[in-house]
Coordinates of N, CA and C in Angstrom, one line a residue:
M1 N 12.4 4.1 -14.7 CA 11.6 3.0 -14.3 C 10.8 3.4 -13.1
K2 N 9.5 3.2 -13.1 CA 8.6 3.5 -11.9 C 9.0 2.7 -10.7
P3 N 8.9 3.2 -9.5 CA 9.1 2.5 -8.3 C 8.2 1.3 -8.2
I4 N 8.7 0.2 -7.6 CA 7.8 -1.0 -7.4 C 7.5 -1.1 -5.9
N5 N 6.3 -1.3 -5.5 CA 5.8 -1.5 -4.2 C 5.2 -2.9 -4.1
L6 N 5.2 -3.4 -2.9 CA 4.6 -4.8 -2.7 C 3.6 -4.7 -1.5
S7 N 2.4 -5.1 -1.8 CA 1.3 -4.9 -0.7 C 0.6 -6.2 -0.5
F8 N 0.4 -6.6 0.8 CA -0.2 -7.8 1.2 C -1.6 -7.5 1.9
S9 N -2.6 -8.1 1.4 CA -4.0 -7.8 1.9 C -4.2 -8.3 3.3
A10 N -5.3 -7.8 3.9 CA -5.8 -8.4 5.1 C -6.2 -9.8 4.9
C11 N -6.0 -10.7 5.9 CA -6.0 -12.1 5.6 C -6.4 -13.0 6.8
G12 N -6.2 -12.5 8.1 CA -6.4 -13.4 9.2 C -5.5 -14.6 9.1
F13 N -6.0 -15.8 9.4 CA -5.2 -17.0 9.3 C -4.8 -17.4 7.9
L14 N -5.4 -16.7 6.9 CA -4.9 -16.9 5.5 C -3.6 -16.3 5.3
G15 N -3.0 -15.7 6.3 CA -1.6 -15.2 6.2 C -0.7 -16.3 5.8
I16 N -1.1 -17.6 6.0 CA -0.3 -18.7 5.6 C -0.1 -18.7 4.0
Y17 N -1.2 -18.2 3.3 CA -1.1 -18.0 1.9 C 0.0 -17.0 1.6
H18 N 0.0 -15.9 2.3 CA 1.0 -14.8 2.1 C 2.4 -15.3 2.3
L19 N 2.6 -16.2 3.3 CA 3.9 -16.7 3.6 C 4.3 -17.6 2.5
G20 N 3.4 -18.4 1.9 CA 3.8 -19.2 0.7 C 4.2 -18.3 -0.4
A21 N 3.5 -17.2 -0.6 CA 3.9 -16.3 -1.7 C 5.3 -15.6 -1.4
A22 N 5.5 -15.3 -0.1 CA 6.7 -14.7 0.3 C 7.9 -15.6 0.1
S23 N 7.7 -16.9 0.4 CA 8.7 -17.9 0.2 C 9.1 -18.0 -1.3
A24 N 8.1 -18.0 -2.2 CA 8.3 -18.0 -3.6 C 9.1 -16.8 -4.1
L25 N 8.7 -15.6 -3.5 CA 9.5 -14.4 -3.9 C 10.9 -14.4 -3.5
R26 N 11.2 -15.0 -2.3 CA 12.5 -15.1 -1.8 C 13.3 -16.1 -2.7
R27 N 12.7 -17.2 -3.1 CA 13.4 -18.2 -3.8 C 13.6 -17.9 -5.3
H28 N 12.5 -17.3 -5.9 CA 12.5 -17.2 -7.3 C 12.3 -15.7 -7.8
G29 N 12.1 -14.8 -6.9 CA 11.8 -13.4 -7.2 C 12.8 -12.4 -6.7
R30 N 14.1 -12.8 -6.7 CA 15.1 -11.8 -6.2 C 15.1 -10.5 -7.0
K31 N 14.9 -10.7 -8.3 CA 15.0 -9.5 -9.2 C 13.8 -8.5 -8.8
L32 N 12.7 -9.0 -8.5 CA 11.6 -8.2 -8.0 C 11.9 -7.6 -6.7
L33 N 12.3 -8.4 -5.7 CA 12.5 -7.9 -4.4 C 13.6 -6.8 -4.4
E34 N 14.6 -6.9 -5.2 CA 15.7 -5.9 -5.3 C 15.1 -4.6 -5.7
D35 N 14.0 -4.6 -6.5 CA 13.4 -3.3 -7.0 C 12.4 -2.8 -6.1
V36 N 11.9 -3.5 -5.1 CA 10.8 -3.0 -4.3 C 11.4 -1.9 -3.4
E37 N 10.7 -0.8 -3.5 CA 11.1 0.4 -2.6 C 10.3 0.5 -1.4
A38 N 9.0 0.0 -1.4 CA 8.2 0.1 -0.2 C 7.3 -1.2 -0.1
F39 N 7.0 -1.5 1.1 CA 6.1 -2.6 1.5 C 4.9 -2.1 2.2
A40 N 3.8 -2.8 2.0 CA 2.5 -2.3 2.6 C 1.7 -3.5 3.0
G41 N 0.8 -3.3 3.9 CA -0.1 -4.4 4.3 C -1.2 -4.0 5.3
A42 N -2.2 -4.8 5.4 CA -3.3 -4.6 6.3 C -3.5 -5.9 7.1
S43 N -3.7 -5.7 8.4 CA -4.0 -6.8 9.3 C -2.8 -7.9 9.2
G44 N -3.1 -9.1 9.0 CA -2.1 -10.1 8.9 C -1.1 -9.9 7.8
G45 N -1.6 -9.2 6.7 CA -0.7 -8.9 5.6 C 0.4 -7.9 6.0
S46 N 0.1 -7.1 7.0 CA 1.1 -6.1 7.4 C 2.2 -6.9 8.2
L47 N 1.8 -8.0 8.9 CA 2.8 -8.8 9.6 C 3.8 -9.5 8.6
V48 N 3.2 -10.0 7.6 CA 4.1 -10.7 6.6 C 4.9 -9.7 5.9
A49 N 4.4 -8.5 5.6 CA 5.2 -7.5 4.9 C 6.4 -7.1 5.8
S50 N 6.1 -6.9 7.1 CA 7.2 -6.5 8.0 C 8.3 -7.5 8.1
V51 N 7.9 -8.8 8.1 CA 8.9 -9.9 8.2 C 9.7 -10.0 6.9
L52 N 9.0 -9.9 5.8 CA 9.7 -9.9 4.5 C 10.7 -8.8 4.3
L53 N 10.4 -7.6 4.9 CA 11.3 -6.5 4.8 C 12.4 -6.6 5.8
T54 N 12.1 -6.9 7.1 CA 13.1 -6.8 8.1 C 13.8 -8.1 8.5
A55 N 13.1 -9.2 8.3 CA 13.7 -10.5 8.7 C 13.3 -11.6 7.8
P56 N 13.6 -11.5 6.5 CA 13.1 -12.5 5.5 C 13.6 -13.9 5.8
E57 N 14.7 -14.1 6.6 CA 15.1 -15.4 6.9 C 14.2 -16.1 7.9
K58 N 13.2 -15.4 8.5 CA 12.3 -15.9 9.5 C 11.0 -16.4 8.8
I59 N 10.9 -16.3 7.5 CA 9.6 -16.7 6.9 C 9.2 -18.1 7.2
E60 N 10.2 -19.0 7.2 CA 9.8 -20.4 7.5 C 9.4 -20.6 8.9
E61 N 10.1 -19.9 9.8 CA 9.7 -19.9 11.2 C 8.3 -19.4 11.4
C62 N 7.9 -18.4 10.7 CA 6.6 -17.8 10.8 C 5.5 -18.8 10.3
K63 N 5.9 -19.6 9.3 CA 4.9 -20.6 8.8 C 4.6 -21.6 9.9
E64 N 5.7 -22.1 10.6 CA 5.5 -23.0 11.7 C 4.7 -22.4 12.8
F65 N 4.9 -21.1 13.0 CA 4.1 -20.5 14.1 C 2.6 -20.5 13.7
V66 N 2.3 -20.2 12.5 CA 0.9 -20.1 12.0 C 0.2 -21.5 12.2
F67 N 1.0 -22.6 11.9 CA 0.4 -23.9 12.1 C 0.1 -24.1 13.6
A68 N 1.0 -23.8 14.5 CA 0.9 -24.0 15.9 C -0.2 -23.0 16.5
F69 N -0.2 -21.8 16.0 CA -1.2 -20.8 16.5 C -2.6 -21.2 16.1
A70 N -2.8 -21.7 14.9 CA -4.1 -22.1 14.4 C -4.6 -23.3 15.2
E71 N -3.7 -24.3 15.5 CA -4.1 -25.4 16.2 C -4.4 -25.1 17.7
E72 N -3.7 -24.1 18.2 CA -4.0 -23.7 19.6 C -5.3 -23.0 19.7
T73 N -5.6 -22.2 18.6 CA -6.9 -21.5 18.6 C -8.0 -22.4 18.4
R74 N -7.8 -23.4 17.5 CA -8.9 -24.4 17.3 C -9.2 -25.2 18.5
S75 N -8.2 -25.4 19.4 CA -8.4 -26.3 20.6 C -9.2 -25.6 21.7
Q76 N -9.3 -24.2 21.6 CA -10.1 -23.5 22.5 C -11.6 -23.8 22.3
V77 N -12.4 -23.8 23.4 CA -13.8 -24.2 23.4 C -14.5 -23.3 22.4
F78 N -14.3 -22.0 22.4 CA -14.9 -21.1 21.5 C -13.9 -20.3 20.6
G79 N -12.9 -21.0 20.3 CA -11.9 -20.4 19.4 C -11.2 -19.2 20.1
A80 N -10.9 -18.2 19.3 CA -10.2 -17.1 19.7 C -11.0 -16.3 20.8
V81 N -12.3 -16.4 20.8 CA -13.1 -15.6 21.7 C -13.4 -16.4 23.0
T82 N -12.7 -17.5 23.3 CA -12.9 -18.3 24.5 C -12.4 -17.4 25.7
P83 N -13.3 -17.2 26.7 CA -12.9 -16.5 27.9 C -11.6 -17.0 28.5
G84 N -10.7 -16.0 28.8 CA -9.4 -16.4 29.4 C -8.3 -16.6 28.4
Y85 N -8.6 -16.8 27.1 CA -7.6 -17.0 26.1 C -7.2 -15.6 25.5
D86 N -6.0 -15.2 25.6 CA -5.5 -13.9 25.1 C -4.9 -14.1 23.8
F87 N -5.7 -13.9 22.7 CA -5.2 -14.1 21.3 C -4.1 -13.1 21.0
M88 N -4.3 -11.8 21.4 CA -3.3 -10.8 21.1 C -2.0 -10.9 21.8
A89 N -2.0 -11.4 23.0 CA -0.8 -11.6 23.8 C 0.0 -12.7 23.1
R90 N -0.6 -13.8 22.6 CA 0.1 -14.8 21.9 C 0.7 -14.3 20.6
L91 N 0.0 -13.5 19.9 CA 0.5 -12.9 18.7 C 1.7 -11.9 18.9
R92 N 1.5 -11.2 20.0 CA 2.6 -10.2 20.4 C 3.9 -11.0 20.6
R93 N 3.8 -12.1 21.4 CA 5.1 -12.8 21.7 C 5.8 -13.3 20.4
E94 N 5.0 -13.7 19.4 CA 5.7 -14.1 18.2 C 6.3 -12.9 17.4
V95 N 5.6 -11.8 17.4 CA 6.1 -10.7 16.7 C 7.4 -10.2 17.4
E96 N 7.4 -10.2 18.7 CA 8.6 -9.8 19.4 C 9.8 -10.7 19.2
S97 N 9.5 -12.0 19.0 CA 10.6 -13.0 18.8 C 11.1 -12.9 17.4
V98 N 10.3 -12.5 16.4 CA 10.7 -12.5 15.0 C 11.4 -11.2 14.6
L99 N 10.9 -10.1 15.0 CA 11.4 -8.8 14.5 C 12.8 -8.5 15.1
P100 N 13.8 -8.1 14.3 CA 15.1 -7.8 14.8 C 15.2 -6.5 15.6
P101 N 16.2 -6.3 16.4 CA 16.3 -5.1 17.2 C 16.1 -3.8 16.4
D102 N 16.6 -3.8 15.2 CA 16.6 -2.5 14.4 C 15.4 -2.6 13.4
A103 N 14.4 -3.4 13.7 CA 13.3 -3.5 12.7 C 12.6 -2.2 12.4
H104 N 12.5 -1.3 13.4 CA 11.8 0.0 13.2 C 12.6 0.9 12.3
E105 N 14.0 0.8 12.3 CA 14.8 1.6 11.5 C 14.7 1.1 10.0
Q106 N 14.7 -0.2 9.9 CA 14.6 -0.8 8.5 C 13.2 -0.4 7.9
A107 N 12.2 -0.4 8.8 CA 10.8 -0.2 8.3 C 10.5 1.2 8.1
H108 N 11.2 2.1 8.7 CA 10.9 3.6 8.7 C 10.8 4.1 7.2
S109 N 9.7 4.6 6.8 CA 9.5 5.1 5.5 C 9.3 4.1 4.4
R110 N 9.6 2.8 4.7 CA 9.5 1.7 3.7 C 8.4 0.8 4.0
L111 N 7.9 0.7 5.2 CA 6.7 -0.1 5.5 C 5.5 0.8 5.8
H112 N 4.4 0.5 5.1 CA 3.2 1.3 5.3 C 2.1 0.3 5.8
V113 N 1.7 0.6 7.1 CA 0.8 -0.3 7.8 C -0.6 0.3 7.8
S114 N -1.6 -0.4 7.4 CA -3.0 0.1 7.3 C -3.7 -0.1 8.7
V115 N -4.2 1.0 9.3 CA -4.9 0.9 10.6 C -6.2 1.7 10.5
S116 N -7.1 1.4 11.3 CA -8.4 2.1 11.4 C -8.6 2.8 12.7
N117 N -8.9 4.1 12.6 CA -9.1 4.9 13.8 C -10.6 4.6 14.3
T118 N -10.7 4.3 15.6 CA -12.0 3.9 16.1 C -12.9 5.1 16.3
K119 N -12.3 6.3 16.4 CA -13.1 7.5 16.6 C -13.6 8.1 15.3
T120 N -12.7 8.3 14.4 CA -13.1 8.9 13.1 C -13.5 7.8 12.1
R121 N -13.2 6.5 12.3 CA -13.5 5.5 11.4 C -12.8 5.6 10.0
E122 N -11.7 6.4 10.1 CA -10.9 6.6 8.9 C -9.7 5.7 8.9
N123 N -9.2 5.5 7.7 CA -8.0 4.7 7.5 C -6.7 5.6 7.5
V124 N -5.7 5.1 8.1 CA -4.4 5.8 8.1 C -3.3 4.7 7.8
L125 N -2.4 5.1 6.9 CA -1.2 4.3 6.6 C 0.0 4.9 7.4
V126 N 0.4 4.1 8.3 CA 1.5 4.5 9.2 C 2.8 4.0 8.6
S127 N 3.8 4.9 8.5 CA 5.1 4.5 7.9 C 6.2 5.1 8.7
S128 N 5.9 5.7 9.8 CA 7.0 6.3 10.7 C 6.9 5.6 12.0
F129 N 8.1 5.1 12.4 CA 8.2 4.3 13.7 C 9.4 4.8 14.5
S130 N 9.0 5.3 15.7 CA 10.0 5.9 16.6 C 10.9 4.9 17.3
S131 N 10.4 3.6 17.4 CA 11.1 2.6 18.2 C 10.5 1.2 17.7
R132 N 11.2 0.2 18.2 CA 10.8 -1.2 17.9 C 9.4 -1.4 18.5
E133 N 9.2 -0.9 19.7 CA 7.9 -1.1 20.4 C 6.8 -0.3 19.6
D134 N 7.2 0.8 19.1 CA 6.2 1.6 18.3 C 5.7 0.8 17.1
L135 N 6.7 0.2 16.4 CA 6.4 -0.6 15.2 C 5.5 -1.8 15.6
I136 N 5.8 -2.5 16.7 CA 5.0 -3.6 17.2 C 3.6 -3.2 17.5
Q137 N 3.4 -2.1 18.1 CA 2.1 -1.6 18.5 C 1.3 -1.3 17.2
V138 N 1.9 -0.7 16.2 CA 1.2 -0.4 15.0 C 0.8 -1.7 14.3
L139 N 1.6 -2.7 14.3 CA 1.3 -4.0 13.6 C 0.2 -4.7 14.4
L140 N 0.2 -4.7 15.7 CA -0.8 -5.3 16.5 C -2.2 -4.6 16.3
A141 N -2.1 -3.2 16.2 CA -3.3 -2.5 15.9 C -3.9 -2.9 14.6
S142 N -3.1 -3.0 13.6 CA -3.6 -3.4 12.3 C -4.2 -4.8 12.3
S143 N -3.8 -5.6 13.2 CA -4.3 -7.0 13.3 C -5.4 -7.2 14.3
F144 N -5.9 -6.1 14.9 CA -6.9 -6.3 16.0 C -8.3 -6.3 15.4
V145 N -8.9 -7.4 15.3 CA -10.3 -7.6 14.8 C -11.2 -7.5 16.1
P146 N -12.0 -6.4 16.1 CA -12.9 -6.3 17.3 C -13.7 -7.5 17.6
L147 N -13.8 -7.8 18.9 CA -14.5 -9.0 19.5 C -13.7 -10.2 19.3
F148 N -13.3 -10.5 18.0 CA -12.5 -11.7 17.8 C -11.2 -11.7 18.5
A149 N -10.5 -10.5 18.5 CA -9.2 -10.4 19.2 C -9.3 -9.8 20.6
G150 N -10.4 -9.4 21.0 CA -10.6 -8.8 22.3 C -11.6 -7.6 22.2
L151 N -11.7 -7.0 23.4 CA -12.7 -5.9 23.5 C -12.0 -4.5 23.5
K152 N -10.8 -4.4 23.9 CA -10.1 -3.2 24.0 C -9.2 -2.9 22.8
P153 N -9.5 -1.9 22.0 CA -8.6 -1.6 20.8 C -7.2 -1.3 21.3
V154 N -6.3 -1.4 20.4 CA -4.9 -1.0 20.7 C -4.7 0.5 20.8
Q155 N -4.1 0.9 21.9 CA -3.8 2.4 22.0 C -2.4 2.7 21.5
H156 N -2.4 3.7 20.7 CA -1.1 4.1 20.0 C -1.1 5.6 19.8
R157 N -0.1 6.3 20.4 CA 0.0 7.7 20.2 C -1.3 8.5 20.6
G158 N -1.8 8.0 21.7 CA -3.0 8.7 22.3 C -4.3 8.4 21.7
Q159 N -4.4 7.5 20.7 CA -5.6 7.2 20.1 C -5.8 5.6 20.0
R160 N -7.0 5.2 19.7 CA -7.3 3.8 19.6 C -7.5 3.4 18.2
W161 N -6.9 2.2 17.9 CA -6.9 1.7 16.6 C -7.3 0.2 16.5
V162 N -7.9 -0.1 15.4 CA -8.3 -1.5 15.1 C -7.8 -1.9 13.7
D163 N -8.2 -3.1 13.4 CA -7.8 -3.8 12.1 C -7.9 -2.8 10.9
G164 N -6.8 -2.7 10.2 CA -6.7 -1.9 9.0 C -7.5 -2.4 7.9
G165 N -7.8 -3.7 7.9 CA -8.6 -4.3 6.9 C -10.0 -3.9 6.9
L166 N -10.5 -3.2 7.9 CA -11.9 -2.7 8.0 C -12.1 -1.5 7.1
T167 N -11.0 -0.8 6.8 CA -11.1 0.5 6.1 C -10.3 0.5 4.8
D168 N -9.2 -0.2 4.8 CA -8.4 -0.4 3.5 C -7.6 -1.7 3.6
S169 N -8.2 -2.7 3.1 CA -7.7 -4.1 3.2 C -6.6 -4.4 2.3
L170 N -6.3 -3.6 1.3 CA -5.2 -3.8 0.4 C -4.6 -2.4 -0.1
P171 N -3.7 -1.9 0.7 CA -3.1 -0.6 0.4 C -2.4 -0.5 -0.9
I172 N -2.8 0.5 -1.7 CA -2.1 0.8 -3.0 C -1.4 2.2 -2.8
L173 N -0.1 2.1 -2.9 CA 0.7 3.3 -2.6 C 0.6 4.3 -3.8
P174 N 0.7 5.6 -3.6 CA 0.4 6.6 -4.7 C 1.5 6.7 -5.7
V175 N 2.7 6.3 -5.4 CA 3.8 6.5 -6.4 C 4.3 5.1 -6.9
G176 N 4.4 5.0 -8.2 CA 4.9 3.8 -8.8 C 3.8 2.7 -8.9
R177 N 4.3 1.5 -9.2 CA 3.4 0.3 -9.3 C 3.3 -0.5 -8.0
T178 N 2.2 -0.8 -7.5 CA 2.0 -1.6 -6.4 C 1.6 -3.0 -6.8
V179 N 2.5 -4.0 -6.6 CA 2.2 -5.4 -6.8 C 1.4 -5.9 -5.6
T180 N 0.2 -6.5 -5.9 CA -0.7 -6.8 -4.8 C -0.8 -8.3 -4.6
V181 N -0.9 -8.7 -3.3 CA -1.0 -10.1 -3.0 C -2.2 -10.3 -2.1
S182 N -3.1 -11.3 -2.5 CA -4.3 -11.6 -1.7 C -4.6 -13.0 -1.8
P183 N -5.1 -13.6 -0.6 CA -5.5 -15.0 -0.7 C -6.9 -15.2 -1.2
F184 N -7.6 -14.1 -1.6 CA -8.9 -14.1 -2.1 C -8.8 -13.8 -3.6
S185 N -9.6 -14.6 -4.4 CA -9.6 -14.4 -5.9 C -10.2 -13.0 -6.2
G186 N -9.6 -12.4 -7.2 CA -10.1 -11.1 -7.6 C -9.1 -10.5 -8.6
R187 N -8.8 -9.2 -8.5 CA -7.9 -8.6 -9.5 C -6.5 -8.4 -9.0
S188 N -6.1 -9.0 -7.8 CA -4.8 -8.9 -7.3 C -3.8 -9.6 -8.2
D189 N -2.5 -9.1 -8.2 CA -1.5 -9.7 -9.1 C -1.2 -11.1 -8.7
I190 N -1.1 -11.3 -7.4 CA -0.8 -12.7 -6.9 C -2.1 -13.1 -6.1
S191 N -2.9 -14.0 -6.6 CA -4.1 -14.4 -5.9 C -4.6 -15.7 -6.6
P192 N -5.5 -16.4 -5.9 CA -6.0 -17.6 -6.5 C -6.8 -17.3 -7.8
Q193 N -6.8 -18.2 -8.7 CA -7.6 -18.0 -9.9 C -8.7 -19.1 -9.9
D194 N -9.9 -18.7 -9.5 CA -11.0 -19.7 -9.4 C -11.5 -20.0 -10.8
K195 N -11.8 -21.2 -11.1 CA -12.3 -21.6 -12.4 C -13.8 -21.8 -12.3
G196 N -14.5 -21.6 -13.4 CA -15.9 -21.9 -13.5 C -16.8 -21.0 -12.7
Q197 N -16.3 -19.8 -12.4 CA -17.1 -18.8 -11.6 C -17.7 -17.7 -12.6
L198 N -18.8 -17.3 -12.2 CA -19.4 -16.1 -12.9 C -18.6 -14.9 -12.7
N199 N -18.5 -14.0 -13.7 CA -17.7 -12.9 -13.6 C -18.3 -11.8 -12.8
L200 N -18.7 -12.1 -11.5 CA -19.3 -11.1 -10.6 C -18.3 -10.7 -9.6
R201 N -18.2 -9.4 -9.3 CA -17.2 -8.9 -8.4 C -17.8 -7.9 -7.5
L202 N -17.2 -7.7 -6.3 CA -17.6 -6.6 -5.4 C -16.3 -6.1 -4.8
T203 N -16.4 -4.8 -4.3 CA -15.3 -4.2 -3.7 C -15.5 -4.1 -2.2
V204 N -14.6 -4.6 -1.4 CA -14.7 -4.6 0.1 C -13.5 -3.9 0.6
A205 N -13.7 -2.8 1.3 CA -12.6 -2.0 1.9 C -11.5 -1.8 0.9
N206 N -11.8 -1.4 -0.3 CA -10.9 -1.1 -1.4 C -10.2 -2.3 -2.1
Q207 N -10.7 -3.5 -1.7 CA -10.2 -4.7 -2.4 C -11.2 -5.3 -3.3
D208 N -10.8 -5.5 -4.6 CA -11.7 -6.1 -5.6 C -11.7 -7.6 -5.4
L209 N -12.9 -8.2 -5.2 CA -13.0 -9.6 -5.0 C -14.0 -10.3 -5.9
T210 N -13.7 -11.5 -6.3 CA -14.7 -12.3 -7.1 C -15.8 -12.8 -6.1
L211 N -17.0 -12.7 -6.6 CA -18.1 -13.2 -5.8 C -18.3 -14.6 -6.1
S212 N -17.7 -15.5 -5.2 CA -17.7 -16.9 -5.4 C -17.8 -17.7 -4.1
M213 N -18.2 -18.9 -4.3 CA -18.3 -19.8 -3.1 C -16.9 -20.0 -2.5
A214 N -15.9 -20.1 -3.4 CA -14.5 -20.3 -2.9 C -14.1 -19.2 -2.0
N215 N -14.4 -18.0 -2.3 CA -14.0 -16.8 -1.5 C -14.8 -16.8 -0.2
L216 N -16.0 -17.3 -0.2 CA -16.8 -17.4 1.1 C -16.1 -18.4 2.0
V217 N -15.7 -19.5 1.4 CA -14.9 -20.5 2.2 C -13.7 -19.9 2.8
R218 N -12.9 -19.2 2.0 CA -11.7 -18.5 2.4 C -12.0 -17.5 3.5
L219 N -13.1 -16.8 3.4 CA -13.4 -15.8 4.4 C -13.6 -16.5 5.8
R220 N -14.3 -17.6 5.8 CA -14.4 -18.4 7.0 C -13.1 -18.9 7.5
Q221 N -12.2 -19.4 6.6 CA -10.9 -19.9 7.0 C -10.1 -18.8 7.6
A222 N -10.3 -17.6 7.2 CA -9.5 -16.4 7.7 C -9.7 -16.3 9.2
L223 N -10.9 -16.5 9.7 CA -11.3 -16.3 11.1 C -11.3 -17.7 11.8
F224 N -11.6 -18.7 11.2 CA -11.7 -20.0 11.8 C -10.8 -21.0 11.0
P225 N -9.5 -21.1 11.4 CA -8.5 -21.8 10.6 C -8.8 -23.3 10.4
P226 N -8.5 -23.8 9.2 CA -8.6 -25.2 8.9 C -7.5 -26.0 9.7
R227 N -7.6 -27.3 9.6 CA -6.5 -28.1 10.2 C -5.2 -27.9 9.4
K228 N -4.2 -28.5 9.9 CA -2.8 -28.3 9.3 C -2.8 -28.7 7.8
T229 N -3.4 -29.7 7.4 CA -3.4 -30.1 6.0 C -4.0 -29.0 5.1
G230 N -5.1 -28.4 5.6 CA -5.7 -27.3 4.9 C -4.8 -26.1 4.8
L231 N -4.1 -25.8 5.9 CA -3.1 -24.7 5.9 C -2.0 -24.9 5.0
E232 N -1.5 -26.2 5.0 CA -0.4 -26.5 4.1 C -0.8 -26.3 2.6
S233 N -2.1 -26.7 2.3 CA -2.6 -26.5 1.0 C -2.6 -25.0 0.6
L234 N -3.0 -24.2 1.5 CA -3.1 -22.7 1.3 C -1.7 -22.2 1.1
H235 N -0.7 -22.7 1.8 CA 0.7 -22.3 1.7 C 1.2 -22.6 0.3
R236 N 1.0 -23.8 -0.1 CA 1.4 -24.2 -1.5 C 0.7 -23.4 -2.6
R237 N -0.6 -23.1 -2.4 CA -1.3 -22.2 -3.3 C -0.6 -20.9 -3.4
G238 N -0.3 -20.3 -2.3 CA 0.4 -19.0 -2.3 C 1.7 -19.0 -3.1
F239 N 2.5 -20.1 -2.8 CA 3.8 -20.3 -3.5 C 3.6 -20.4 -5.0
Q240 N 2.6 -21.2 -5.4 CA 2.4 -21.5 -6.8 C 1.8 -20.2 -7.5
D241 N 0.9 -19.5 -6.9 CA 0.4 -18.3 -7.5 C 1.5 -17.2 -7.7
A242 N 2.4 -17.2 -6.7 CA 3.5 -16.2 -6.8 C 4.4 -16.6 -8.0
V243 N 4.7 -17.9 -8.1 CA 5.6 -18.3 -9.2 C 5.0 -18.0 -10.5
R244 N 3.6 -18.3 -10.7 CA 3.0 -18.0 -11.9 C 3.1 -16.5 -12.3
F245 N 2.9 -15.6 -11.3 CA 3.0 -14.2 -11.5 C 4.4 -13.8 -11.9
L246 N 5.4 -14.4 -11.3 CA 6.8 -14.1 -11.6 C 7.2 -14.5 -13.0
R247 N 6.6 -15.6 -13.5 CA 6.9 -16.1 -14.8 C 6.2 -15.1 -15.8
Q248 N 5.0 -14.7 -15.5 CA 4.2 -13.8 -16.4 C 5.0 -12.5 -16.6
E249 N 5.6 -12.0 -15.5 CA 6.2 -10.7 -15.5 C 7.7 -10.8 -15.9
D250 N 8.2 -11.9 -16.2 CA 9.6 -12.1 -16.5 C 10.5 -11.8 -15.3
W251 N 10.0 -12.0 -14.1 CA 10.8 -11.8 -12.9 C 11.3 -13.1 -12.3
F252 N 10.9 -14.2 -12.9 CA 11.3 -15.6 -12.3 C 12.7 -15.9 -12.6
E253 N 13.4 -16.4 -11.5 CA 14.8 -16.9 -11.7 C 15.0 -18.0 -10.8

């Protein structure tokens, strides 16, 4: 049997969709998760992948954090770019509170985090973590959207890194089958299925997307989160889409 990998796309505040999918996988996809050899992700997707791998019992806590973080960001005069508001510091505190002390050991060779090198503009999948702090730095680098999250890229191992979604928004690992999760409709295994759309597609940073008004709305929501009711709807959608996939693949239980 070929190895199974699980990859979560870049998503911004649409990480709430990923958390819905992760909740469904924990509840109804144990057979799949038992077979997953490696996890991957870009930007917010890497955060969800890291939690599902190292602290799956914290998925619900992460959902509540996204609700609070989104509301906090919305309350700022200019959102995340409001002078004096440290978006990345707020994100770091949550990552530090969720990841267990041995997260880097659990993630070593099993978690592949997409980051973009600011000098070469090339993508790198990082899967080696020397310490918990090293893992946290890589996750923050993958989530750093220039200007939106600040002006200074994350420094790691002597180089500067930014959002992995800019160069590879949905990592596909070379060995085995990679099950993909995306809050944007397209060809991902777990994703929304928009109805009544023309079959027009485009590829953005290696991710295949449907060219639709619904995806344009989702792109805006990724950077400028909707109110809690909208986030709750996205979470349910992620859960439902994951359940549909599990049933199709005979992994549902």
